Short mmCIF file of C-alpha atoms in Angstrom, two decimals:
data_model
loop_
_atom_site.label_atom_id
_atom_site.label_comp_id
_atom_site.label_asym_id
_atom_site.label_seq_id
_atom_site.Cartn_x
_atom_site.Cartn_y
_atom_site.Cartn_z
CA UNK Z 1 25.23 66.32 71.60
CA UNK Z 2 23.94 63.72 74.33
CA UNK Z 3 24.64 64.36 77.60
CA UNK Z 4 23.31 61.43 80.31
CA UNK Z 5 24.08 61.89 83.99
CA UNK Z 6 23.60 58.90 86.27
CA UNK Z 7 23.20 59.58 90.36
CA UNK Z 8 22.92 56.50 92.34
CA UNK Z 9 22.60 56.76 96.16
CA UNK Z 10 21.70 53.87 98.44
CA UNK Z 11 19.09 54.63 101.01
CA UNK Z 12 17.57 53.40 104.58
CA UNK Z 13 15.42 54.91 106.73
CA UNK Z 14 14.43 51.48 108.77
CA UNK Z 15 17.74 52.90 110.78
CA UNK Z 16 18.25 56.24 109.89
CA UNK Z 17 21.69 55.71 112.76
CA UNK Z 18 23.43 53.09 111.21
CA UNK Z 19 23.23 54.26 106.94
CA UNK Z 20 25.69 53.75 105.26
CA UNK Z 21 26.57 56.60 103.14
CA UNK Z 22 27.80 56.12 100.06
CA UNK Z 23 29.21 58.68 97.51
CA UNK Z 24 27.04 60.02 95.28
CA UNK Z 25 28.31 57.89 91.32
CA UNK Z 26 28.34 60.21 88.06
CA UNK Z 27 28.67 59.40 84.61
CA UNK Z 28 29.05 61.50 81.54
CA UNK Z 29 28.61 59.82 78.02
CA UNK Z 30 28.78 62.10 74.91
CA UNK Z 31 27.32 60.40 71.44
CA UNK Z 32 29.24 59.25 68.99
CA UNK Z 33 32.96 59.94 71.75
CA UNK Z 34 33.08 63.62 70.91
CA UNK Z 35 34.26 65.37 73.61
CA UNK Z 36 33.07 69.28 73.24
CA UNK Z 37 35.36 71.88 73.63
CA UNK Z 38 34.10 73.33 77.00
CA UNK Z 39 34.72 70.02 78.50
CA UNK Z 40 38.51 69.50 76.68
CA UNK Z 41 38.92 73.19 78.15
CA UNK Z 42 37.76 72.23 81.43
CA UNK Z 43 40.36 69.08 81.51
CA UNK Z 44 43.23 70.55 79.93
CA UNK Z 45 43.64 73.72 82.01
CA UNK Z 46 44.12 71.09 84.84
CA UNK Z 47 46.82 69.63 83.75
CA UNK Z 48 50.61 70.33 83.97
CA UNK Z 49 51.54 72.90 81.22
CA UNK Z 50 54.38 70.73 79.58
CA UNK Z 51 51.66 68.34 79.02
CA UNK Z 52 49.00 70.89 77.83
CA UNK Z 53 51.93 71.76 75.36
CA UNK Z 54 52.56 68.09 74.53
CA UNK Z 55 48.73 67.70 73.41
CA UNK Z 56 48.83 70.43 70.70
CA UNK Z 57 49.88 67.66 68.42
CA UNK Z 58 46.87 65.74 69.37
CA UNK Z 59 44.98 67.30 65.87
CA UNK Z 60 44.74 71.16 64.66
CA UNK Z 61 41.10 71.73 66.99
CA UNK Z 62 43.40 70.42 70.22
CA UNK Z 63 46.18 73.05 68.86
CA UNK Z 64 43.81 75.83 68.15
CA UNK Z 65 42.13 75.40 72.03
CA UNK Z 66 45.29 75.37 74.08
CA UNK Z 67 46.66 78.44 71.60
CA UNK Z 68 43.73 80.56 72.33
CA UNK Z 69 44.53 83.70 74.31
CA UNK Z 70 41.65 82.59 76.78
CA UNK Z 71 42.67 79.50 77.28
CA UNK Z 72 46.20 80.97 78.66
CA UNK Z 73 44.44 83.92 80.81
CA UNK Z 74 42.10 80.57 82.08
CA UNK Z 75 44.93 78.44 82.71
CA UNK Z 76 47.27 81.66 84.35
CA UNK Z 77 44.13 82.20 86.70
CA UNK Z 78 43.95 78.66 88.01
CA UNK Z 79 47.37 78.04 88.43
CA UNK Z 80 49.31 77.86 91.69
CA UNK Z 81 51.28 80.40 93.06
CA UNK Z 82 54.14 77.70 93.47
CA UNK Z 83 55.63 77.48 90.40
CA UNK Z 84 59.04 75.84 89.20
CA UNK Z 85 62.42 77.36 89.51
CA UNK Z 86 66.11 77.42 89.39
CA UNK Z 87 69.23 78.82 89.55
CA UNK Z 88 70.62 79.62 86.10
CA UNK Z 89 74.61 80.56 85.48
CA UNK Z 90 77.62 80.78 83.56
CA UNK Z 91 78.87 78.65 86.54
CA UNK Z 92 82.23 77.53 84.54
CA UNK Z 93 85.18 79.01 82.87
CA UNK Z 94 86.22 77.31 79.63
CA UNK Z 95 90.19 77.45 78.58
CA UNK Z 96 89.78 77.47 74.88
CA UNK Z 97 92.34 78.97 71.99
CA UNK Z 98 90.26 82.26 70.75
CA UNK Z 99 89.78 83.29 74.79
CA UNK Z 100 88.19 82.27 77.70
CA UNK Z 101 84.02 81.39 77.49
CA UNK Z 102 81.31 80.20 79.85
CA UNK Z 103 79.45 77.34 79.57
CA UNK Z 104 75.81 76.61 81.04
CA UNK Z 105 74.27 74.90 84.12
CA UNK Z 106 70.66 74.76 85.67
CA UNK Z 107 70.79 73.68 89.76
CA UNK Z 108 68.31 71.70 89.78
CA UNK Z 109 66.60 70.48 86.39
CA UNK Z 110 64.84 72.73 84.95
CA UNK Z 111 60.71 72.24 85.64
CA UNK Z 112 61.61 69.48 87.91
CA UNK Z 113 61.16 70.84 91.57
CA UNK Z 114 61.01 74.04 93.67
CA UNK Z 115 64.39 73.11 95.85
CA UNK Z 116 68.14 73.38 95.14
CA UNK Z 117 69.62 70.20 95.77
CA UNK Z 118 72.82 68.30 95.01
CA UNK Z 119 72.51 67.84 91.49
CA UNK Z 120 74.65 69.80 88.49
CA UNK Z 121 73.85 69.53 84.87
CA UNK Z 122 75.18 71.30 81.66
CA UNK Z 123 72.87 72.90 79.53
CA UNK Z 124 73.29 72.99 75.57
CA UNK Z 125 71.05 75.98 73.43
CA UNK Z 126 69.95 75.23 70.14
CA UNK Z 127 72.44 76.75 68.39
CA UNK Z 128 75.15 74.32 69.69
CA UNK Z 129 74.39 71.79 66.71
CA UNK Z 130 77.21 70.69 65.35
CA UNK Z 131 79.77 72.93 66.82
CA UNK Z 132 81.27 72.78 69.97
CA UNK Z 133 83.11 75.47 69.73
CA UNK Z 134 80.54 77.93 69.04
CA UNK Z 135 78.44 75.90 71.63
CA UNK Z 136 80.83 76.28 74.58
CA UNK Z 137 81.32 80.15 73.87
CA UNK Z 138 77.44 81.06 74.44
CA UNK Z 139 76.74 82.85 77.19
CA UNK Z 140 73.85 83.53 79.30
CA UNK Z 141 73.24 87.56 79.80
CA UNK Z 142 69.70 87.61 81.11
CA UNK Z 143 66.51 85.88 81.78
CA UNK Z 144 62.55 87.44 81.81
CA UNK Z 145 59.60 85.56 82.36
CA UNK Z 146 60.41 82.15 81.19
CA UNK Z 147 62.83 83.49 78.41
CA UNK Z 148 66.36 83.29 78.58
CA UNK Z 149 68.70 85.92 76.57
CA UNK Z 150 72.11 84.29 75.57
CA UNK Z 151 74.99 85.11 73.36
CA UNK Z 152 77.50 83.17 71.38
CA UNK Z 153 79.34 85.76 70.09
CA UNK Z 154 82.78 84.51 70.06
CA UNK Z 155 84.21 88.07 71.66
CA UNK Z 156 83.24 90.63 73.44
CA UNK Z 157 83.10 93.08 70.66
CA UNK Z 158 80.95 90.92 68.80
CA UNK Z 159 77.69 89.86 69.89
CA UNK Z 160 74.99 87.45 68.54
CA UNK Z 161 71.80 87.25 70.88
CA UNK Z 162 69.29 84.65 70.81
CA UNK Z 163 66.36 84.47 72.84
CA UNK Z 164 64.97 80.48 73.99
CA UNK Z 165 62.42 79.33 75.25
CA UNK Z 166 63.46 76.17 77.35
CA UNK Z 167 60.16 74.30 77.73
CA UNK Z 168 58.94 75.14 73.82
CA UNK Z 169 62.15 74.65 72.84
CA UNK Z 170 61.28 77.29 70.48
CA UNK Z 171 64.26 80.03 69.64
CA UNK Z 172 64.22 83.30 67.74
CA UNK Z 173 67.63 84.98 66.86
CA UNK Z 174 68.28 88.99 66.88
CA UNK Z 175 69.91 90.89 64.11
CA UNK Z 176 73.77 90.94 64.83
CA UNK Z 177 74.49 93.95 66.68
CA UNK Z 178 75.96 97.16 64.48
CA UNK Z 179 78.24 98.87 67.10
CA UNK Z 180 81.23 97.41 68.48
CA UNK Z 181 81.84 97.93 72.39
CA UNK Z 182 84.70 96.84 74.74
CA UNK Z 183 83.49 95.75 77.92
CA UNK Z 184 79.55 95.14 77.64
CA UNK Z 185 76.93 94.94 80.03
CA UNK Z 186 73.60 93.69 78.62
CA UNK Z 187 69.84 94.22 80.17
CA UNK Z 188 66.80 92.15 78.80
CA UNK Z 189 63.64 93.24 79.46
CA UNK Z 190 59.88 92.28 77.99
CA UNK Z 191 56.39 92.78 77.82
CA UNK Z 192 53.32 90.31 77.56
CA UNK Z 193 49.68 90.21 77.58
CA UNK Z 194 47.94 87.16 78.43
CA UNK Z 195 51.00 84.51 77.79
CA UNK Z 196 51.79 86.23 74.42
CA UNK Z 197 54.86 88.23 73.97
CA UNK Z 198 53.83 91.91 72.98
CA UNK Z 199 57.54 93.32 72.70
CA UNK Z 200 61.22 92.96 74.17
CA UNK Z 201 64.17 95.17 74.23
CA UNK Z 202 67.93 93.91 74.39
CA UNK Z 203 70.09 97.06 75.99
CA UNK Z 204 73.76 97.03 75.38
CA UNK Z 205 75.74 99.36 77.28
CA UNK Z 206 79.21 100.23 77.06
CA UNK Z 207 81.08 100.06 80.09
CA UNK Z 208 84.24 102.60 79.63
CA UNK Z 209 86.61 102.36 81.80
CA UNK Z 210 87.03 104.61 84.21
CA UNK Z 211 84.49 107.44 84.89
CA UNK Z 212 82.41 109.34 81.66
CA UNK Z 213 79.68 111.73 81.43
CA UNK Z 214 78.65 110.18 78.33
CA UNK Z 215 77.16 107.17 77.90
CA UNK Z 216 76.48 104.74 75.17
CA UNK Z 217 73.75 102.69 74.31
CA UNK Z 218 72.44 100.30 71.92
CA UNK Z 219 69.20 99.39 72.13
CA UNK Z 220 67.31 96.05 70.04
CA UNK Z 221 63.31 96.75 70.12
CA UNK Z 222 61.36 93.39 68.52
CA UNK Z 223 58.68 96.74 67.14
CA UNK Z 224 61.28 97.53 64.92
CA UNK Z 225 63.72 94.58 64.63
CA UNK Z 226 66.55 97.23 64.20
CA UNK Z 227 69.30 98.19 66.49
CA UNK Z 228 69.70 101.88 67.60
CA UNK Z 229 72.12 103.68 69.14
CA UNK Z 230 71.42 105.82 72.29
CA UNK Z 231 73.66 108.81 73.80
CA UNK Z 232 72.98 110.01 77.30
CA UNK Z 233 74.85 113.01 78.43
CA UNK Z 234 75.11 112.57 82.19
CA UNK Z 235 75.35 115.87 85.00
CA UNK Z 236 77.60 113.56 86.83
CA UNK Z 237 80.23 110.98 85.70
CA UNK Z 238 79.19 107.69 85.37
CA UNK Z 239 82.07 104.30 86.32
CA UNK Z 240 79.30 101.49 86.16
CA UNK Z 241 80.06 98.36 88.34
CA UNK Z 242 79.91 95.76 84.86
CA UNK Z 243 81.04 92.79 86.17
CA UNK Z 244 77.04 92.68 87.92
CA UNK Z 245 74.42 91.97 85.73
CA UNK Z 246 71.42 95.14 85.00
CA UNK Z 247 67.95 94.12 86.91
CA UNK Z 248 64.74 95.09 85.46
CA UNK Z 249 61.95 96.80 87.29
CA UNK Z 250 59.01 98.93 86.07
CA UNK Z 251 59.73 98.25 82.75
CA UNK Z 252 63.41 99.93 82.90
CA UNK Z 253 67.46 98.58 83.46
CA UNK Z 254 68.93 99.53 86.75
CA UNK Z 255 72.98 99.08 86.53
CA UNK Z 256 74.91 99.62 90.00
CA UNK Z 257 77.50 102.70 89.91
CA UNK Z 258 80.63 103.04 92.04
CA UNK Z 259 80.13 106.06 93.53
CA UNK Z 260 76.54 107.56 92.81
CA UNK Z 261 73.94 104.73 93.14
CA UNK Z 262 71.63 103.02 91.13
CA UNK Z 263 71.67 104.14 87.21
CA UNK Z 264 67.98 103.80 85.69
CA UNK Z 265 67.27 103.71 82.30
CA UNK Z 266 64.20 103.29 80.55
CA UNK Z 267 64.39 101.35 77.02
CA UNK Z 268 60.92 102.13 75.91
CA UNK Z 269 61.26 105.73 76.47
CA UNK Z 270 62.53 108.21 73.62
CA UNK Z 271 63.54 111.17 76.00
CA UNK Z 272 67.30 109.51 76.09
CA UNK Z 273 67.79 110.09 79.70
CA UNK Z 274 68.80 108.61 82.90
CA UNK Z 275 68.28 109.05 86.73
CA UNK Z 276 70.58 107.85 89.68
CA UNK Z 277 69.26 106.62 92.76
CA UNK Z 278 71.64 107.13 95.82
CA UNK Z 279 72.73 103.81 97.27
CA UNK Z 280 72.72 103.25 101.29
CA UNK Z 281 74.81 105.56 103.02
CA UNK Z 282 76.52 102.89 104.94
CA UNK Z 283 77.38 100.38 102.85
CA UNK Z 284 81.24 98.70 102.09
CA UNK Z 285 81.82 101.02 99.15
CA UNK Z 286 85.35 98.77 99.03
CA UNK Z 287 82.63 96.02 97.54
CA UNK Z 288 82.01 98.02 94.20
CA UNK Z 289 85.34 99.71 93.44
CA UNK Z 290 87.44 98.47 90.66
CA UNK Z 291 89.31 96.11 92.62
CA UNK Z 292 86.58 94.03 94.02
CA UNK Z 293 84.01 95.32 91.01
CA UNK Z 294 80.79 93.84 92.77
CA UNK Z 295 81.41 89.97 93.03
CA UNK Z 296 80.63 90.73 97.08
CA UNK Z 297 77.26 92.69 96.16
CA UNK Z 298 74.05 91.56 94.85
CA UNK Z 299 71.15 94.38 93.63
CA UNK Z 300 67.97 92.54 92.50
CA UNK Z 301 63.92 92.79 92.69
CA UNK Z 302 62.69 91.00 95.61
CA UNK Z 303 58.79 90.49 96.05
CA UNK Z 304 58.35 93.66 93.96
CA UNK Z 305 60.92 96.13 95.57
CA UNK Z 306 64.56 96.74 95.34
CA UNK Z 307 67.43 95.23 97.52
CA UNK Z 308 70.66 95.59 97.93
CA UNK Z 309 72.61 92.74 100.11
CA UNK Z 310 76.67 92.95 100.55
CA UNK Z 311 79.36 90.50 102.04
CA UNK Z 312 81.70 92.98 103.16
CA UNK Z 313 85.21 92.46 101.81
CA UNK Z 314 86.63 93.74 105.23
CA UNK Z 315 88.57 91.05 106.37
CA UNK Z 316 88.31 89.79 110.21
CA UNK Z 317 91.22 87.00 110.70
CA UNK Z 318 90.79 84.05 109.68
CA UNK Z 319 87.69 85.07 107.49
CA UNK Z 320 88.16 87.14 104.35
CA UNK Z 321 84.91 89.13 105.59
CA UNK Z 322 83.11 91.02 108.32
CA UNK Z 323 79.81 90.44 107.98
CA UNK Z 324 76.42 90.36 105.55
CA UNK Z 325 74.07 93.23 105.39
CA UNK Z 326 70.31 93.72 103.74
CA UNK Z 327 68.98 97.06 102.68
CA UNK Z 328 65.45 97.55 100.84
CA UNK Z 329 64.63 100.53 99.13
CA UNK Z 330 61.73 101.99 100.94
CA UNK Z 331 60.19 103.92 97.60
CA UNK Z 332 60.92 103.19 93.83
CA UNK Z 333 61.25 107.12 93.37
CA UNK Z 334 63.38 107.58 96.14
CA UNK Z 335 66.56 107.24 97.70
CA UNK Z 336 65.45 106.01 101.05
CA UNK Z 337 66.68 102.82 101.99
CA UNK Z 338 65.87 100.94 105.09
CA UNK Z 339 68.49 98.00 106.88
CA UNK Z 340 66.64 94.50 106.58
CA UNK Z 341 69.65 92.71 108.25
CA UNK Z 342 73.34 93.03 109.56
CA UNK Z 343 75.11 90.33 110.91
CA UNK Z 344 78.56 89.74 112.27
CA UNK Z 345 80.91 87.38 110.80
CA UNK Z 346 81.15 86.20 114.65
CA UNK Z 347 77.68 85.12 114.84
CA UNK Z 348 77.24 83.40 111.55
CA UNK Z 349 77.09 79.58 111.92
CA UNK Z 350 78.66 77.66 109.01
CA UNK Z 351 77.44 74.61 107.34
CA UNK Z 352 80.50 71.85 107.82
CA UNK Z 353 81.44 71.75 103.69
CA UNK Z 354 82.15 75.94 104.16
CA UNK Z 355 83.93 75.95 107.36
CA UNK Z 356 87.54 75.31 105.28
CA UNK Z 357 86.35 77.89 102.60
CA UNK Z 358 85.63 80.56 105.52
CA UNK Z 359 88.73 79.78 107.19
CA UNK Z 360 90.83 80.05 104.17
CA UNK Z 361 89.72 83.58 103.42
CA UNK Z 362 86.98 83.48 101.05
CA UNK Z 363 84.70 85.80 100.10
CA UNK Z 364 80.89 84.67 99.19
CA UNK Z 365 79.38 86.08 96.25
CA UNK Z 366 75.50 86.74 96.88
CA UNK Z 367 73.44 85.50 93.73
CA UNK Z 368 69.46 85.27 94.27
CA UNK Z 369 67.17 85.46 96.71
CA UNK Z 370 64.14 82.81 97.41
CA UNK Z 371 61.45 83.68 95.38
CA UNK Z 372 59.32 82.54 98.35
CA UNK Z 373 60.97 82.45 101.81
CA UNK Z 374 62.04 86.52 102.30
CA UNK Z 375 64.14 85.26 104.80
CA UNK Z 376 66.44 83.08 102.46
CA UNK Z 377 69.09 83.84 99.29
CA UNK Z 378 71.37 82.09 98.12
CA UNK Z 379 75.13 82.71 97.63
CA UNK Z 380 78.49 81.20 95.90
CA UNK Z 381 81.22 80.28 98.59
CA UNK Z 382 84.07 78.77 96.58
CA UNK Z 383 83.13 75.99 94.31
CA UNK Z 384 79.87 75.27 95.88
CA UNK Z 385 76.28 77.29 96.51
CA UNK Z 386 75.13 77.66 99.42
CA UNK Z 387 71.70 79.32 101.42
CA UNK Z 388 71.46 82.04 104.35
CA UNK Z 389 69.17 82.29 106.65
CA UNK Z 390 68.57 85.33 107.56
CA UNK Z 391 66.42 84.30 110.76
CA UNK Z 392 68.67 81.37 111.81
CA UNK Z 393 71.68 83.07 110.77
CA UNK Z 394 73.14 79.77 109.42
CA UNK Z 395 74.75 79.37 105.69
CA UNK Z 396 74.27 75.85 104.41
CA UNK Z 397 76.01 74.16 101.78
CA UNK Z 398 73.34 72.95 99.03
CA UNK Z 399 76.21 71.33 95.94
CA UNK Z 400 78.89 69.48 96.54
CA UNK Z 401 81.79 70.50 94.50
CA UNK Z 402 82.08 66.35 93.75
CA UNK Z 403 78.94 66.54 91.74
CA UNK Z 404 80.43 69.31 89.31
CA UNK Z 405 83.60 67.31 89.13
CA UNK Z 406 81.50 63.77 88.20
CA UNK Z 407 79.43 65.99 85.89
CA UNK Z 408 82.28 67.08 83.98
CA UNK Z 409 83.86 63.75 84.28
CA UNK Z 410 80.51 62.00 82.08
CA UNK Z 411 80.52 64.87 79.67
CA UNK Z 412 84.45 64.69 79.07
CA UNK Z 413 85.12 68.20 80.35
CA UNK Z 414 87.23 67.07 82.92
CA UNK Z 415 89.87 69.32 81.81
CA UNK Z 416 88.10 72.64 82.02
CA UNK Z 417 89.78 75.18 85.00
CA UNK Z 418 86.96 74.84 87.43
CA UNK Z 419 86.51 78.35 88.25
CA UNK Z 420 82.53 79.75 89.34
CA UNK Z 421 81.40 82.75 88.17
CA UNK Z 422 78.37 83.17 90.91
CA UNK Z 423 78.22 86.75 89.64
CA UNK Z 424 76.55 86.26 86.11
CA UNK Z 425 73.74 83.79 88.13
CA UNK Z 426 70.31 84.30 87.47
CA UNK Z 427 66.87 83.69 89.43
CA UNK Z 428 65.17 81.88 86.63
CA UNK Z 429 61.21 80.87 87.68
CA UNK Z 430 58.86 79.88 85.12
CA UNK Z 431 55.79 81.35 84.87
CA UNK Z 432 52.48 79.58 84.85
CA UNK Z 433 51.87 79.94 80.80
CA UNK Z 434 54.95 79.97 78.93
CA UNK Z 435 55.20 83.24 77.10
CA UNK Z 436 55.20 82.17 73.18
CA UNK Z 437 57.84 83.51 70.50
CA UNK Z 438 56.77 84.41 67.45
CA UNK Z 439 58.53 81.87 65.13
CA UNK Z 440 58.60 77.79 64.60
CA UNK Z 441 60.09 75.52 66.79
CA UNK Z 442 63.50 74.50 66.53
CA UNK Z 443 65.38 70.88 66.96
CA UNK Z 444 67.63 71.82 70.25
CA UNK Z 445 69.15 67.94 70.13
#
């Protein structure tokens, strides 16, 4: 290898005040145009990551560099802590002969900026080839680290996960469950080293209705690649709020009860057993009975800890609620929550699009907060999405309802029943190397 460098600087010293200074000119040549792999290392880990991807077709030494597990931990070190994301939901109900299914939307495009704005799109999976009936029944059950978890299943009793990758486009499909449930509520939660997946576990859990000390399980672990069925015998009876989704923390599934707390249950762990942390003691418990079953609630990791934020559904006329509130759960192993925020219906100002929607009586449905601003999440009000502010107190409307309608208009689903379902939405932010599957890419068209 040849390496020439050539630094030219113009000098004066007849008037060392008036030199001109001019930027010191280098030049790299490398014999024959073979560019060594510390410099290709050095280039590529500076580039955006769909186009690192892109280049593994370049020839098998480009695909062997950017597949290294140094290259990732390299790339993951220099990457900024601002990093793409979106709000990912079952956002519409689909009227269809065997029942009633969800189909897909990303607010905004996915890897395209780090801001909500007025745009709606609809999302096909790669299993939606050549059926659209099978395609419009998947449904999204839960994201981790880049992945997303969906089903398409065509009941409830019968589900069929896949897990996707959306900027791969690479897809890996789970055994077909072995136990059949009623009303299911499924966690997703994974494990990775260095931008390689190490292992996963999909957690079905069978939501009885009404209140049981038992509970039922079936767990998916990717060590195995075999279903197993879990039995936890509870000292207290368990009514689990389903209709919220199960967030992951500290490598276990927390799922909101009605009358106990949080329910914690750790999928890698063979002891079988659960623990319930107490919820705040003055929160709307009318938000999680089975009338209201959550939609008013949201319980999610924020910057590492657990919160709890409700709308509650006590109504002050005109509104069809009193007020938001903000807890934060002082220490994972307690039950010690501390108020964030409480606000008044009274002194929340409303964005000009949600002053009909307040009026009229409805009640917003919390979804996700920022993943940067602490002071900001974002809620469904109606047919639209809009932010709080937690300092400003101000809700702001971020979609038009119009650009949903267009949307379905140019994908000729104008005749689906228009009904958001803010309560299966997802925080979905991609992380700075894409965590790899373990199988071949697949054609998503």
């Amino acid at each position: 290898m040849e390496l020439c460098v050539n630094s030219k600087k113009e000098e004066s010293f007849e008037n060392p005040i008036s030199v001109e200074l001019v930027k010191t000119k280098s030049e790299m040549f490398f014999s024959n145009g073979y560019l060594p792999d510390w410099f290709l290392i050095e280039v590529l880990s500076r580039l955006p990551v769909k186009c690192v991807f892109r280049y593994k077709s370049v020839s098998k030494r480009w695909r062997f560099l950017i597949s290294a597990t140094s290259f990732a931990s390299l790339y993951i070190s220099r990457a900024s802590l601002v990093t793409p994301w979106t709000i990912l939901a079952n956002t519409l109900c689909v009227n269809m002969k065997i029942g009633s299914f969800l189909a897909q939307s990303f607010l905004p495009d996915l890897v395209s900026d780090n801001w909500l704005h007025s745009r709606f799109s609809i999302v096909h999976f790669p299993n939606m080839v050549g059926s659209s009936e099978v395609g419009e029944g998947c449904n999204v059950v839960g994201v981790s680290d880049g992945l997303v978890l969906y089903d398409c299943g065509v009941g409830e009793e019968v589900s069929d996960y896949h897990i996707y990758n959306p900027m791969t486009g690479c897809c890996v499909a789970i055994p077909r469950t072995c136990t059949r449930f009623g009303d299911v509520s499924t966690g997703f939660i994974m494990k990775s080293e260095g931008g390689s997946l190490t292992s996963y576990k999909v957690v079905r859990l069978d939501c009885q209705f009404g209140e049981s000390y038992v509970l039922k399980f079936e767990v998916f672990s990717s060590e195995t690649g075999r279903w197993r069925r879990v039995v936890v015998y509870m000292d207290v009876a368990i009514e689990v709020v389903w209709l919220r989704r199960p967030v992951a923390l500290n490598g276990k599934l927390h799922w909101i009860d009605r009358r106990h707390g949080i329910l914690v249950f750790n999928p890698f762990d063979d002891f079988n057993q659960c623990r319930v942390i107490g919820l705040p003691g003055d929160i709307d418990e009318q938000c999680i009975d089975a009338r209201n079953n959550g939609r008013s609630v949201l319980f999610d990791v924020h910057q590492g800890q657990l919160r709890y934020v409700e709308a509650s559904v006590v109504s002050v006329y005109p509104f069809g609620f009193s007020g938001i509130s903000v807890w934060v759960l002082d220490e994972y192993d307690s039950s010690s929550w501390t108020l964030q925020h409480k606000v008044k219906i009274k002194d929340i100002s409303f964005d000009d699009i949600l002053i009909s929607k307040a009026l009229n009586g409805t009640i917003p449905t919390p979804i996700a907060f920022h993943p940067l601003d602490a002071n900001i999440f974002y809620l469904g009000f109606g047919d639209t999405i809009a932010s709080y502010n937690m300092k400003t107190l101000k809700l702001d409307a971020l979609v038009d309802p119009d650009d949903i309608r267009d949307t379905l208009q140019r994908n000729g689903r104008s005749s689906l029943r228009k009904t958001p379902c803010w309560s299966s939405a997802f925080l979905f932010t991609l992380p700075p190397w894409p965590i790899s599957l373990p199988i071949k890419k697949r054609n998503s068209k």
